[in-house]
Tab-separated table of C-alpha atoms in Angstrom:
chain	number	residue	atom	x	y	z
A	1	MET	CA	0.000	0.000	0.000
A	2	LEU	CA	1.490	3.328	-1.046
A	3	PHE	CA	1.360	6.352	1.232
A	4	ASN	CA	0.628	8.508	-1.821
A	5	SER	CA	-2.414	6.485	-2.875
A	6	PHE	CA	-6.131	6.962	-2.459
A	7	ILE	CA	-6.492	3.647	-0.633
A	8	PHE	CA	-4.081	4.832	2.080
A	9	LEU	CA	-6.095	8.030	2.531
A	10	VAL	CA	-9.071	5.755	3.281
A	11	PHE	CA	-7.092	3.188	5.276
A	12	LEU	CA	-5.446	5.604	7.735
A	13	PRO	CA	-8.581	7.374	9.115
A	14	ILE	CA	-10.345	4.040	9.578
A	15	VAL	CA	-7.352	2.599	11.459
A	16	PHE	CA	-7.048	5.774	13.535
A	17	ILE	CA	-10.725	5.697	14.593
A	18	LEU	CA	-10.732	1.985	15.415
A	19	TYR	CA	-7.427	2.271	17.301
A	20	TRP	CA	-8.583	5.068	19.632
A	21	PHE	CA	-12.311	4.379	19.937
A	22	VAL	CA	-12.741	0.599	19.633
A	23	PHE	CA	-9.463	-1.122	20.539
A	24	ASN	CA	-8.333	1.335	23.219
A	25	LYS	CA	-9.424	-0.661	26.268
A	26	HIS	CA	-6.245	-2.654	26.743
A	27	VAL	CA	-2.684	-2.360	25.463
A	28	LYS	CA	-2.655	-5.978	24.231
A	29	THR	CA	-5.795	-5.318	22.229
A	30	GLN	CA	-4.212	-2.243	20.658
A	31	ASN	CA	-1.065	-4.203	19.845
A	32	LEU	CA	-3.026	-7.050	18.266
A	33	PHE	CA	-4.920	-4.509	16.189
A	34	ILE	CA	-1.625	-2.940	15.066
A	35	VAL	CA	-0.339	-6.349	13.974
A	36	CYS	CA	-3.511	-7.045	11.988
A	37	VAL	CA	-3.606	-3.705	10.166
A	38	SER	CA	0.144	-3.823	9.584
A	39	TYR	CA	-0.148	-7.220	7.946
A	40	LEU	CA	-3.052	-5.902	5.867
A	41	PHE	CA	-0.899	-2.906	4.873
A	42	TYR	CA	2.041	-5.143	3.906
A	43	GLY	CA	-0.055	-7.862	2.282
A	44	TRP	CA	-1.666	-5.318	-0.038
A	45	TRP	CA	1.290	-5.902	-2.425
A	46	ASP	CA	1.553	-9.674	-2.163
A	47	TRP	CA	-0.055	-11.635	0.657
A	48	ARG	CA	2.379	-14.555	0.163
A	49	PHE	CA	5.210	-12.584	1.777
A	50	LEU	CA	3.281	-12.288	5.036
A	51	THR	CA	4.584	-15.741	5.939
A	52	LEU	CA	8.121	-14.435	5.470
A	53	ILE	CA	7.790	-11.487	7.840
A	54	ALA	CA	5.904	-13.692	10.322
A	55	PHE	CA	8.691	-16.278	10.195
A	56	THR	CA	11.391	-13.624	10.679
A	57	SER	CA	9.466	-12.169	13.618
A	58	PHE	CA	8.848	-15.544	15.232
A	59	CYS	CA	12.464	-16.691	14.970
A	60	SER	CA	13.782	-13.488	16.525
A	61	TRP	CA	11.161	-13.585	19.291
A	62	LEU	CA	11.917	-17.255	19.973
A	63	SER	CA	15.654	-16.536	20.227
A	64	GLY	CA	14.889	-14.073	23.027
A	65	VAL	CA	12.677	-16.554	24.870
A	66	LEU	CA	15.340	-19.268	24.658
A	67	ILE	CA	17.988	-16.890	25.998
A	68	LEU	CA	15.621	-15.889	28.810
A	69	ASN	CA	15.207	-19.540	29.804
A	70	ILE	CA	18.977	-20.085	29.744
A	71	ARG	CA	19.575	-17.090	31.995
A	72	LYS	CA	17.052	-18.062	34.663
A	73	GLY	CA	18.774	-17.905	37.996
A	74	TYR	CA	21.866	-16.165	36.558
A	75	PRO	CA	21.785	-12.390	37.166
A	76	GLU	CA	25.121	-12.090	35.347
A	77	ASP	CA	26.518	-13.932	32.345
A	78	THR	CA	28.550	-17.035	33.005
A	79	PRO	CA	30.782	-18.669	30.381
A	80	ALA	CA	28.162	-21.395	29.911
A	81	THR	CA	25.156	-19.059	29.503
A	82	ARG	CA	27.164	-16.747	27.249
A	83	LYS	CA	28.169	-19.612	24.980
A	84	GLN	CA	24.625	-20.960	24.691
A	85	SER	CA	23.205	-17.487	24.109
A	86	ARG	CA	25.820	-16.855	21.430
A	87	TRP	CA	24.784	-20.015	19.616
A	88	ILE	CA	21.104	-19.059	19.709
A	89	VAL	CA	21.710	-15.532	18.463
A	90	GLY	CA	24.168	-16.783	15.854
A	91	VAL	CA	21.667	-19.276	14.446
A	92	ASN	CA	18.962	-16.601	14.314
A	93	ILE	CA	21.276	-14.125	12.566
A	94	ILE	CA	22.446	-16.711	10.024
A	95	LEU	CA	18.889	-17.879	9.348
A	96	ASN	CA	17.580	-14.359	8.758
A	97	LEU	CA	20.584	-13.321	6.671
A	98	CYS	CA	20.254	-16.467	4.533
A	99	ILE	CA	16.639	-15.530	3.784
A	100	LEU	CA	17.717	-11.979	2.925
A	101	VAL	CA	20.618	-13.157	0.743
A	102	TYR	CA	18.447	-15.669	-1.122
A	103	PHE	CA	15.707	-13.234	-2.053
A	104	LYS	CA	17.961	-10.251	-2.703
A	105	TYR	CA	21.263	-11.589	-4.017
A	106	ALA	CA	20.810	-15.131	-5.403
A	107	ASN	CA	20.524	-14.048	-9.047
A	108	PHE	CA	23.373	-11.551	-8.579
A	109	PHE	CA	25.750	-14.226	-7.293
A	110	ILE	CA	24.713	-16.740	-9.957
A	111	SER	CA	25.161	-14.303	-12.862
A	112	ASN	CA	28.562	-13.139	-11.569
A	113	PHE	CA	29.655	-16.749	-11.016
A	114	ILE	CA	28.795	-17.580	-14.621
A	115	ALA	CA	30.523	-14.429	-15.909
A	116	LEU	CA	33.693	-15.285	-13.968
A	117	PHE	CA	33.980	-18.705	-15.597
A	118	GLN	CA	33.159	-17.314	-19.042
A	119	ASN	CA	36.041	-14.856	-18.677
A	120	LEU	CA	38.267	-17.861	-17.959
A	121	GLY	CA	37.071	-19.502	-21.164
A	122	ILE	CA	34.797	-21.985	-19.441
A	123	ASP	CA	31.252	-21.889	-20.774
A	124	ILE	CA	28.734	-22.891	-18.142
A	125	SER	CA	25.026	-22.260	-18.058
A	126	SER	CA	22.593	-22.028	-15.194
A	127	PRO	CA	18.978	-20.944	-15.206
A	128	THR	CA	18.265	-17.599	-13.578
A	129	LEU	CA	15.983	-18.025	-10.595
A	130	SER	CA	12.603	-16.323	-10.800
A	131	ILE	CA	12.728	-14.586	-7.422
A	132	LEU	CA	10.425	-11.730	-6.521
A	133	LEU	CA	12.054	-9.384	-4.011
A	134	PRO	CA	9.783	-8.890	-0.966
A	135	VAL	CA	9.128	-5.214	-0.301
A	136	GLY	CA	11.188	-3.816	2.579
A	137	ILE	CA	12.865	-7.123	3.474
A	138	SER	CA	16.166	-5.389	4.303
A	139	PHE	CA	14.407	-3.013	6.692
A	140	TYR	CA	12.395	-5.427	8.806
A	141	THR	CA	15.193	-8.027	8.804
A	142	PHE	CA	17.646	-5.523	10.287
A	143	GLN	CA	15.039	-4.401	12.792
A	144	ALA	CA	14.432	-7.966	13.950
A	145	LEU	CA	18.169	-8.669	14.173
A	146	SER	CA	18.770	-5.618	16.351
A	147	TYR	CA	16.494	-7.187	18.984
A	148	SER	CA	18.427	-10.460	19.099
A	149	ILE	CA	21.784	-8.714	19.285
A	150	ASP	CA	20.661	-6.282	22.000
A	151	VAL	CA	19.202	-9.145	24.040
A	152	TYR	CA	22.489	-11.030	23.771
A	153	LYS	CA	24.406	-7.909	24.883
A	154	ARG	CA	21.960	-7.450	27.787
A	155	LYS	CA	20.933	-4.037	26.529
A	156	LEU	CA	17.345	-5.256	26.555
A	157	GLU	CA	15.394	-7.813	28.520
A	158	PRO	CA	13.904	-10.599	26.357
A	159	THR	CA	10.152	-10.409	25.966
A	160	LYS	CA	7.608	-13.207	26.197
A	161	ASP	CA	4.919	-10.926	24.771
A	162	ILE	CA	4.774	-12.228	21.211
A	163	ILE	CA	2.045	-9.776	20.188
A	164	ALA	CA	4.071	-6.752	21.290
A	165	PHE	CA	7.107	-8.139	19.468
A	166	PHE	CA	5.187	-8.756	16.242
A	167	ALA	CA	3.846	-5.201	16.503
A	168	TYR	CA	7.415	-3.926	16.910
A	169	VAL	CA	8.656	-5.664	13.746
A	170	SER	CA	5.599	-4.971	11.591
A	171	PHE	CA	4.449	-1.492	12.712
A	172	PHE	CA	3.046	-0.322	9.386
A	173	PRO	CA	4.253	3.309	9.123
A	174	GLN	CA	7.922	2.266	9.025
A	175	LEU	CA	7.589	-1.347	7.909
A	176	VAL	CA	8.729	-1.179	4.292
A	177	ALA	CA	11.181	1.757	4.149
A	178	GLY	CA	12.179	2.631	7.688
A	179	PRO	CA	13.310	4.233	9.834
A	180	ILE	CA	15.018	1.025	10.991
A	181	GLU	CA	14.076	1.181	14.643
A	182	ARG	CA	15.980	-0.305	17.553
A	183	ALA	CA	14.226	-2.661	19.921
A	184	THR	CA	15.576	-0.631	22.844
A	185	HIS	CA	13.630	2.404	21.605
A	186	LEU	CA	10.471	1.097	19.932
A	187	LEU	CA	9.635	-2.201	21.644
A	188	PRO	CA	9.117	-0.739	25.164
A	189	GLN	CA	6.480	1.594	23.685
A	190	PHE	CA	4.321	-1.454	22.965
A	191	TYR	CA	4.456	-2.579	26.597
A	192	LYS	CA	2.707	0.422	28.114
A	193	SER	CA	-0.732	1.911	27.702
A	194	ARG	CA	-0.987	4.684	25.117
A	195	GLU	CA	-3.318	7.652	25.405
A	196	PHE	CA	-4.288	10.066	22.671
A	197	ASN	CA	-2.081	13.164	22.630
A	198	TYR	CA	-3.667	16.003	20.680
A	199	ASN	CA	-0.486	18.047	20.302
A	200	GLU	CA	1.522	15.029	19.132
A	201	ALA	CA	-1.184	14.093	16.635
A	202	VAL	CA	-1.393	17.608	15.186
A	203	ASP	CA	2.370	17.797	14.858
A	204	GLY	CA	2.282	14.382	13.208
A	205	LEU	CA	-0.175	15.686	10.610
A	206	ARG	CA	2.142	18.629	9.904
A	207	GLN	CA	5.109	16.312	9.409
A	208	MET	CA	3.038	14.065	7.163
A	209	LEU	CA	2.042	17.098	5.099
A	210	TRP	CA	5.695	18.050	4.689
A	211	GLY	CA	6.554	14.479	3.716
A	212	PHE	CA	3.803	14.408	1.087
A	213	PHE	CA	5.094	17.695	-0.342
A	214	LYS	CA	8.620	16.318	-0.687
A	215	LYS	CA	7.371	13.075	-2.230
A	216	VAL	CA	4.447	14.105	-4.435
A	217	VAL	CA	5.548	17.577	-5.495
A	218	VAL	CA	9.352	17.415	-5.503
A	219	ALA	CA	10.381	13.773	-5.951
A	220	ASP	CA	7.685	12.610	-8.377
A	221	ASN	CA	8.139	15.604	-10.673
A	222	CYS	CA	11.933	15.413	-10.569
A	223	ALA	CA	11.533	11.734	-11.507
A	224	LEU	CA	9.966	12.717	-14.843
A	225	VAL	CA	13.102	14.630	-15.828
A	226	ALA	CA	15.636	12.247	-14.246
A	227	ASN	CA	14.095	9.150	-15.853
A	228	ALA	CA	14.047	10.741	-19.315
A	229	VAL	CA	17.670	11.915	-19.068
A	230	PHE	CA	19.081	8.652	-17.695
A	231	ALA	CA	17.134	6.642	-20.289
A	232	ASN	CA	18.847	8.686	-23.020
A	233	SER	CA	22.197	9.311	-21.348
A	234	ASP	CA	24.162	8.154	-24.404
A	235	THR	CA	22.624	10.848	-26.648
A	236	ALA	CA	21.563	13.650	-24.274
A	237	GLN	CA	23.500	16.917	-24.249
A	238	PRO	CA	26.089	17.334	-21.435
A	239	SER	CA	24.064	20.173	-19.932
A	240	ALA	CA	20.988	17.906	-19.972
A	241	LEU	CA	23.004	15.251	-18.129
A	242	ILE	CA	23.826	17.791	-15.416
A	243	ILE	CA	20.150	18.665	-15.098
A	244	GLY	CA	19.282	14.945	-14.925
A	245	ALA	CA	21.841	14.390	-12.172
A	246	ILE	CA	20.501	17.336	-10.176
A	247	MET	CA	16.948	16.073	-10.592
A	248	PHE	CA	17.791	12.577	-9.378
A	249	THR	CA	19.725	14.029	-6.445
A	250	PHE	CA	16.563	15.762	-5.264
A	251	GLN	CA	14.278	12.951	-6.379
A	252	ILE	CA	15.917	10.401	-4.104
A	253	TYR	CA	16.058	12.884	-1.214
A	254	GLY	CA	12.448	14.008	-1.586
A	255	ASP	CA	11.331	10.422	-2.061
A	256	PHE	CA	13.121	8.795	0.851
A	257	SER	CA	13.079	11.634	3.372
A	258	GLY	CA	9.458	12.276	2.390
A	259	TYR	CA	8.603	8.670	3.224
A	260	SER	CA	10.393	8.974	6.555
A	261	ASP	CA	8.490	12.171	7.416
A	262	ILE	CA	5.177	10.502	6.581
A	263	ALA	CA	6.147	7.445	8.641
A	264	VAL	CA	7.220	9.461	11.690
A	265	GLY	CA	4.158	11.695	11.427
A	266	THR	CA	1.782	8.732	11.067
A	267	ALA	CA	3.313	7.094	14.154
A	268	HIS	CA	2.594	10.280	16.133
A	269	LEU	CA	-1.115	9.773	15.391
A	270	PHE	CA	-0.904	6.572	17.449
A	271	ASN	CA	1.278	8.191	20.150
A	272	ILE	CA	4.311	6.174	19.075
A	273	LYS	CA	7.647	7.903	18.529
A	274	LEU	CA	10.032	6.912	15.744
A	275	MET	CA	13.578	8.154	15.322
A	276	ARG	CA	14.493	10.928	12.898
A	277	ASN	CA	15.904	9.476	9.693
A	278	PHE	CA	17.043	12.611	7.826
A	279	ASN	CA	18.397	15.890	9.111
A	280	VAL	CA	18.882	18.304	6.164
A	281	PRO	CA	21.790	16.302	4.615
A	282	TYR	CA	22.251	18.645	1.638
A	283	PHE	CA	23.356	21.389	4.031
A	284	SER	CA	26.365	19.278	5.081
A	285	ARG	CA	29.856	20.752	5.005
A	286	ASP	CA	31.702	17.494	4.327
A	287	ILE	CA	30.929	13.873	3.479
A	288	ALA	CA	31.237	12.749	7.098
A	289	GLU	CA	28.532	15.213	8.107
A	290	PHE	CA	26.439	14.129	5.113
A	291	TRP	CA	26.450	10.548	6.369
A	292	ARG	CA	25.478	11.635	9.872
A	293	ARG	CA	22.418	13.310	8.378
A	294	TRP	CA	21.430	10.870	5.603
A	295	HIS	CA	19.486	7.657	6.400
A	296	ILE	CA	20.462	8.003	10.037
A	297	SER	CA	18.783	4.776	11.171
A	298	LEU	CA	20.776	2.594	8.743
A	299	ASN	CA	24.096	4.334	9.304
A	300	THR	CA	23.836	4.104	13.086
A	301	TRP	CA	22.760	0.446	12.708
A	302	PHE	CA	25.941	-0.348	10.797
A	303	ARG	CA	27.973	1.651	13.313
A	304	ASP	CA	26.604	-0.176	16.354
A	305	TYR	CA	26.258	-3.701	14.962
A	306	LEU	CA	29.152	-3.923	12.498
A	307	TYR	CA	31.695	-1.107	12.807
A	308	ILE	CA	32.109	-1.222	16.591
A	309	PRO	CA	32.169	-5.070	16.812
A	310	LEU	CA	34.910	-5.037	14.149
A	311	GLY	CA	36.959	-2.843	16.443
A	312	GLY	CA	35.705	0.571	15.411
A	313	SER	CA	38.372	3.202	15.816
A	314	ARG	CA	39.860	1.694	18.981
A	315	CYS	CA	42.460	-0.516	17.328
A	316	GLY	CA	44.607	1.942	15.415
A	317	LYS	CA	44.233	4.110	12.353
A	318	TRP	CA	44.618	1.427	9.690
A	319	ILE	CA	42.115	-0.869	11.372
A	320	SER	CA	39.732	2.116	11.391
A	321	VAL	CA	40.363	2.573	7.659
A	322	ARG	CA	39.624	-1.099	7.027
A	323	ASN	CA	36.458	-1.023	9.114
A	324	THR	CA	35.270	2.179	7.444
A	325	MET	CA	35.663	0.711	3.956
A	326	ILE	CA	33.857	-2.449	5.043
A	327	ILE	CA	30.938	-0.349	6.281
A	328	PHE	CA	30.682	1.609	3.036
A	329	VAL	CA	30.959	-1.492	0.845
A	330	VAL	CA	28.325	-3.326	2.891
A	331	SER	CA	26.125	-0.220	2.840
A	332	GLY	CA	26.358	-0.153	-0.943
A	333	LEU	CA	25.565	-3.856	-1.216
A	334	TRP	CA	22.652	-3.444	1.248
A	335	HIS	CA	20.977	-1.175	-1.291
A	336	GLY	CA	20.870	-3.807	-3.987
A	337	ALA	CA	22.471	-6.573	-6.011
A	338	ASN	CA	24.341	-4.442	-8.516
A	339	TRP	CA	27.966	-3.407	-8.861
A	340	THR	CA	26.832	0.208	-9.190
A	341	TYR	CA	25.734	0.164	-5.554
A	342	VAL	CA	29.023	-1.347	-4.445
A	343	THR	CA	30.927	1.262	-6.476
A	344	TRP	CA	28.783	3.987	-4.930
A	345	GLY	CA	29.713	2.707	-1.475
A	346	ILE	CA	33.430	2.559	-2.341
A	347	PHE	CA	33.253	6.085	-3.791
A	348	HIS	CA	31.842	7.486	-0.548
A	349	GLY	CA	34.307	5.458	1.483
A	350	LEU	CA	37.206	6.995	-0.437
A	351	LEU	CA	35.758	10.468	0.150
A	352	PHE	CA	35.434	9.712	3.863
A	353	LEU	CA	38.948	8.333	4.400
A	354	PRO	CA	40.905	11.630	4.153
A	355	LEU	CA	38.657	13.095	6.848
A	356	LEU	CA	39.236	10.027	9.005
A	357	LEU	CA	43.017	10.054	8.537
A	358	LEU	CA	43.208	13.775	9.340
A	359	ASN	CA	40.870	13.382	12.359
A	360	ARG	CA	38.385	15.758	10.740
A	361	ASN	CA	35.461	13.337	10.422
A	362	ARG	CA	33.853	14.747	13.587
A	363	LYS	CA	34.560	18.403	12.830
A	364	HIS	CA	31.012	19.382	11.863
A	365	THR	CA	28.647	17.927	14.446
A	366	ASN	CA	26.452	21.012	14.879
A	367	ILE	CA	23.963	22.411	12.371
A	368	VAL	CA	25.426	24.764	9.781
A	369	ALA	CA	25.218	28.482	10.625
A	370	GLN	CA	23.601	27.630	13.948
A	371	GLY	CA	21.759	30.634	15.362
A	372	LYS	CA	22.479	32.677	12.230
A	373	PHE	CA	20.385	33.658	9.232
A	374	PHE	CA	23.100	33.197	6.578
A	375	PRO	CA	26.080	30.832	6.388
A	376	SER	CA	29.603	32.159	5.952
A	377	PHE	CA	31.292	32.205	2.545
A	378	ILE	CA	33.452	29.223	3.551
A	379	GLU	CA	30.385	27.271	4.672
A	380	CYS	CA	28.714	27.996	1.322
A	381	LEU	CA	31.724	26.606	-0.536
A	382	GLN	CA	31.804	23.564	1.730
A	383	MET	CA	28.088	22.839	1.205
A	384	ILE	CA	28.343	23.267	-2.576
A	385	THR	CA	31.390	20.979	-2.752
A	386	THR	CA	29.742	18.307	-0.620
A	387	PHE	CA	26.560	18.527	-2.692
A	388	ILE	CA	28.487	18.070	-5.964
A	389	LEU	CA	30.338	15.048	-4.576
A	390	ALA	CA	27.074	13.530	-3.360
A	391	MET	CA	25.514	14.179	-6.780
A	392	ILE	CA	28.366	12.355	-8.532
A	393	GLY	CA	27.737	9.460	-6.195
A	394	TRP	CA	24.037	9.467	-7.082
A	395	ILE	CA	24.946	9.082	-10.770
A	396	LEU	CA	26.695	5.825	-9.845
A	397	PHE	CA	23.700	4.844	-7.718
A	398	ARG	CA	21.111	5.555	-10.431
A	399	SER	CA	22.916	4.026	-13.419
A	400	GLU	CA	21.904	0.600	-14.695
A	401	ASN	CA	25.501	-0.592	-14.827
A	402	ILE	CA	29.101	0.603	-14.490
A	403	ASN	CA	29.413	1.302	-18.216
A	404	GLN	CA	26.426	3.646	-18.200
A	405	ALA	CA	27.762	5.447	-15.111
A	406	TRP	CA	31.194	5.891	-16.718
A	407	THR	CA	29.687	7.129	-19.996
A	408	TYR	CA	27.356	9.482	-18.141
A	409	LEU	CA	30.184	11.030	-16.120
A	410	ASN	CA	32.496	11.307	-19.150
A	411	ARG	CA	29.898	12.984	-21.344
A	412	MET	CA	28.713	15.256	-18.545
A	413	CYS	CA	32.230	16.627	-18.145
A	414	SER	CA	32.785	17.339	-21.869
A	415	SER	CA	33.589	20.787	-23.252
A	416	ASP	CA	29.951	21.347	-24.305
A	417	ILE	CA	28.852	21.492	-20.691
A	418	ILE	CA	27.179	24.912	-20.977
A	419	GLY	CA	25.379	24.234	-24.251
A	420	ASN	CA	21.632	24.071	-24.849
A	421	PRO	CA	20.277	21.024	-22.968
A	422	GLN	CA	17.649	20.441	-25.709
A	423	LEU	CA	15.325	18.707	-23.289
A	424	SER	CA	12.556	18.758	-25.873
A	425	LEU	CA	14.437	15.997	-27.724
A	426	LEU	CA	13.905	13.850	-24.639
A	427	GLY	CA	10.175	14.536	-24.604
A	428	LEU	CA	10.428	17.109	-21.814
A	429	GLY	CA	8.890	20.556	-21.853
A	430	ASN	CA	10.716	23.527	-20.380
A	431	SER	CA	7.806	24.100	-18.003
A	432	ILE	CA	8.345	20.712	-16.339
A	433	THR	CA	12.019	21.378	-15.665
A	434	LEU	CA	11.394	24.960	-14.563
A	435	GLY	CA	8.649	23.800	-12.221
A	436	CYS	CA	10.994	21.217	-10.682
A	437	PHE	CA	13.626	23.852	-9.988
A	438	ILE	CA	11.016	26.135	-8.397
A	439	PHE	CA	9.818	23.376	-6.071
A	440	ILE	CA	13.396	22.371	-5.223
A	441	ILE	CA	14.191	25.966	-4.269
A	442	LEU	CA	10.985	26.174	-2.226
A	443	MET	CA	11.823	22.948	-0.381
A	444	LEU	CA	15.412	24.006	0.290
A	445	GLY	CA	14.283	27.461	1.434
A	446	ILE	CA	11.827	26.022	3.937
A	447	GLU	CA	14.350	23.481	5.200
A	448	TRP	CA	17.012	26.167	5.564
A	449	PHE	CA	14.798	28.342	7.748
A	450	GLN	CA	13.613	25.255	9.666
A	451	ARG	CA	16.958	23.453	9.842
A	452	GLU	CA	17.125	23.693	13.661
A	453	ARG	CA	13.604	22.291	14.092
A	454	LYS	CA	12.100	18.815	13.908
A	455	HIS	CA	10.721	19.150	10.388
A	456	GLY	CA	9.906	21.678	7.696
A	457	LEU	CA	6.418	22.543	8.911
A	458	ASP	CA	7.209	22.824	12.615
A	459	LEU	CA	5.878	26.397	12.597
A	460	GLU	CA	4.840	26.895	16.205
A	461	TRP	CA	7.311	29.789	16.362
A	462	VAL	CA	5.135	31.718	13.873
A	463	GLN	CA	2.951	33.929	16.061
A	464	SER	CA	0.101	34.391	13.596
A	465	SER	CA	-2.188	31.376	13.350
A	466	THR	CA	-3.605	32.858	10.137
A	467	ILE	CA	-0.169	32.730	8.486
A	468	ARG	CA	0.379	29.168	9.673
A	469	ARG	CA	-2.980	28.042	8.285
A	470	ALA	CA	-2.262	29.805	5.016
A	471	ILE	CA	1.042	27.943	4.684
A	472	TYR	CA	-0.560	24.588	5.500
A	473	GLY	CA	-3.445	25.279	3.134
A	474	GLY	CA	-1.149	26.377	0.312
A	475	ILE	CA	1.037	23.283	0.588
A	476	THR	CA	-2.052	21.043	0.782
A	477	TRP	CA	-3.415	22.616	-2.411
A	478	ILE	CA	-0.097	22.113	-4.228
A	479	ILE	CA	0.018	18.458	-3.137
A	480	PHE	CA	-3.492	17.691	-4.382
A	481	PHE	CA	-2.784	19.562	-7.616
A	482	PHE	CA	0.121	17.187	-8.354
A	483	MET	CA	-1.456	14.055	-6.895
A	484	GLY	CA	-2.021	12.575	-10.354
A	485	VAL	CA	1.704	11.868	-10.877
A	486	GLN	CA	2.146	8.741	-8.732
A	487	GLU	CA	5.551	7.118	-8.448
A	488	THR	CA	6.389	4.272	-6.112
A	489	PHE	CA	8.926	4.967	-3.388
A	490	ILE	CA	12.502	4.292	-4.531
A	491	TYR	CA	13.558	2.550	-1.335
A	492	PHE	CA	10.799	-0.055	-1.557
A	493	GLN	CA	13.199	-2.058	-3.764
A	494	PHE	CA	15.749	-2.238	-0.936
């Protein structure tokens, strides 16, 4: 079920009313209702994959119960309990990762295995498996794994409440594209009674409105231009390629951060708090800051469950370099079974390493121009440079293969870079491109003024309620005006 669909606009009010007025008597009843509507939400695409998410949830819940039984009577870990717990968690991790690898990477590994032997002059053939990738499998798998790992590390007490745990894994606002929540943050919210909070709900509606603007108005319109340019990258003018790269850069941001805003805002309607997943990443002053502000839930997941267990930055500079490159390569591969994603991860890793080696990767931890209206000239240069580097990375990310990415970058940097883009040859009118740039500027302007607040429409500081309503009404009108252009969310494929 898409957030930007008519069926969701019907689904959400019905769920909201039933949640607060019918199933509000007991927390277990509310949780069971959440599980049911979440499975309905997920099964709207393909009901067969409900067994997969149920199996993942059950295995992770069972691992916690088994560890709880092992630890009975042992307030602290003993070598015996630690060993048994490690085996249980290890089996659960391997089982879930095998499911993820099969559905997401089986064809990738098979095709590359065949290509390797063909390059050696050995002709082998193998049928490509017909595997349909379950929507959001990477997201809910990582969320389930975080529970098992945190239980093993004693950061969280195992739960016997299977309904609360299933609600934690399947909570529909963030089920298919994040944020990837931690059990330590989200699961305890399903243990306690929840009461309707008017202020939280209203703020949730504002954040949803801002998310819909970024998705429907910015991302979906930028997609029209980006798709046309990338589909014709071998013949498009260099200036058109630059425009296409800019459009995809804002398409993927508006699409993914828009989804996250809608998810966080929707959760507020049910008095459940999700973590912030984006924090104005295109105002970053270096790549390290960019990655602290982009897809925060995934990056902190890799930090806590992969980077630190590998040794983090505690074991010397070169071990830190190795661990950093592993994180970026794995992050690229997490996004999909294509060498373009791996190359994208390596590219960002190479950009990050100089900052790490010079101990400058933690230089910019505060918001840019904090407490000021305008940034300094140096900050402007830093933001522009970081944006251009990120945009180059997005060309790698968006390309179908390495050859297309290389051709795109080569042609984009030719001497005819300032020529007429001739977008009409790609079936694009000037009004479409101009409109995209106007909406991009509007989005960036709002986010700049609101960069120290929770989201773009957190306008409680505006004294006049009339002005606030006018802004909300204007954005609502723009969203409904562009509602006809409906694109699926990019990160559903991951």
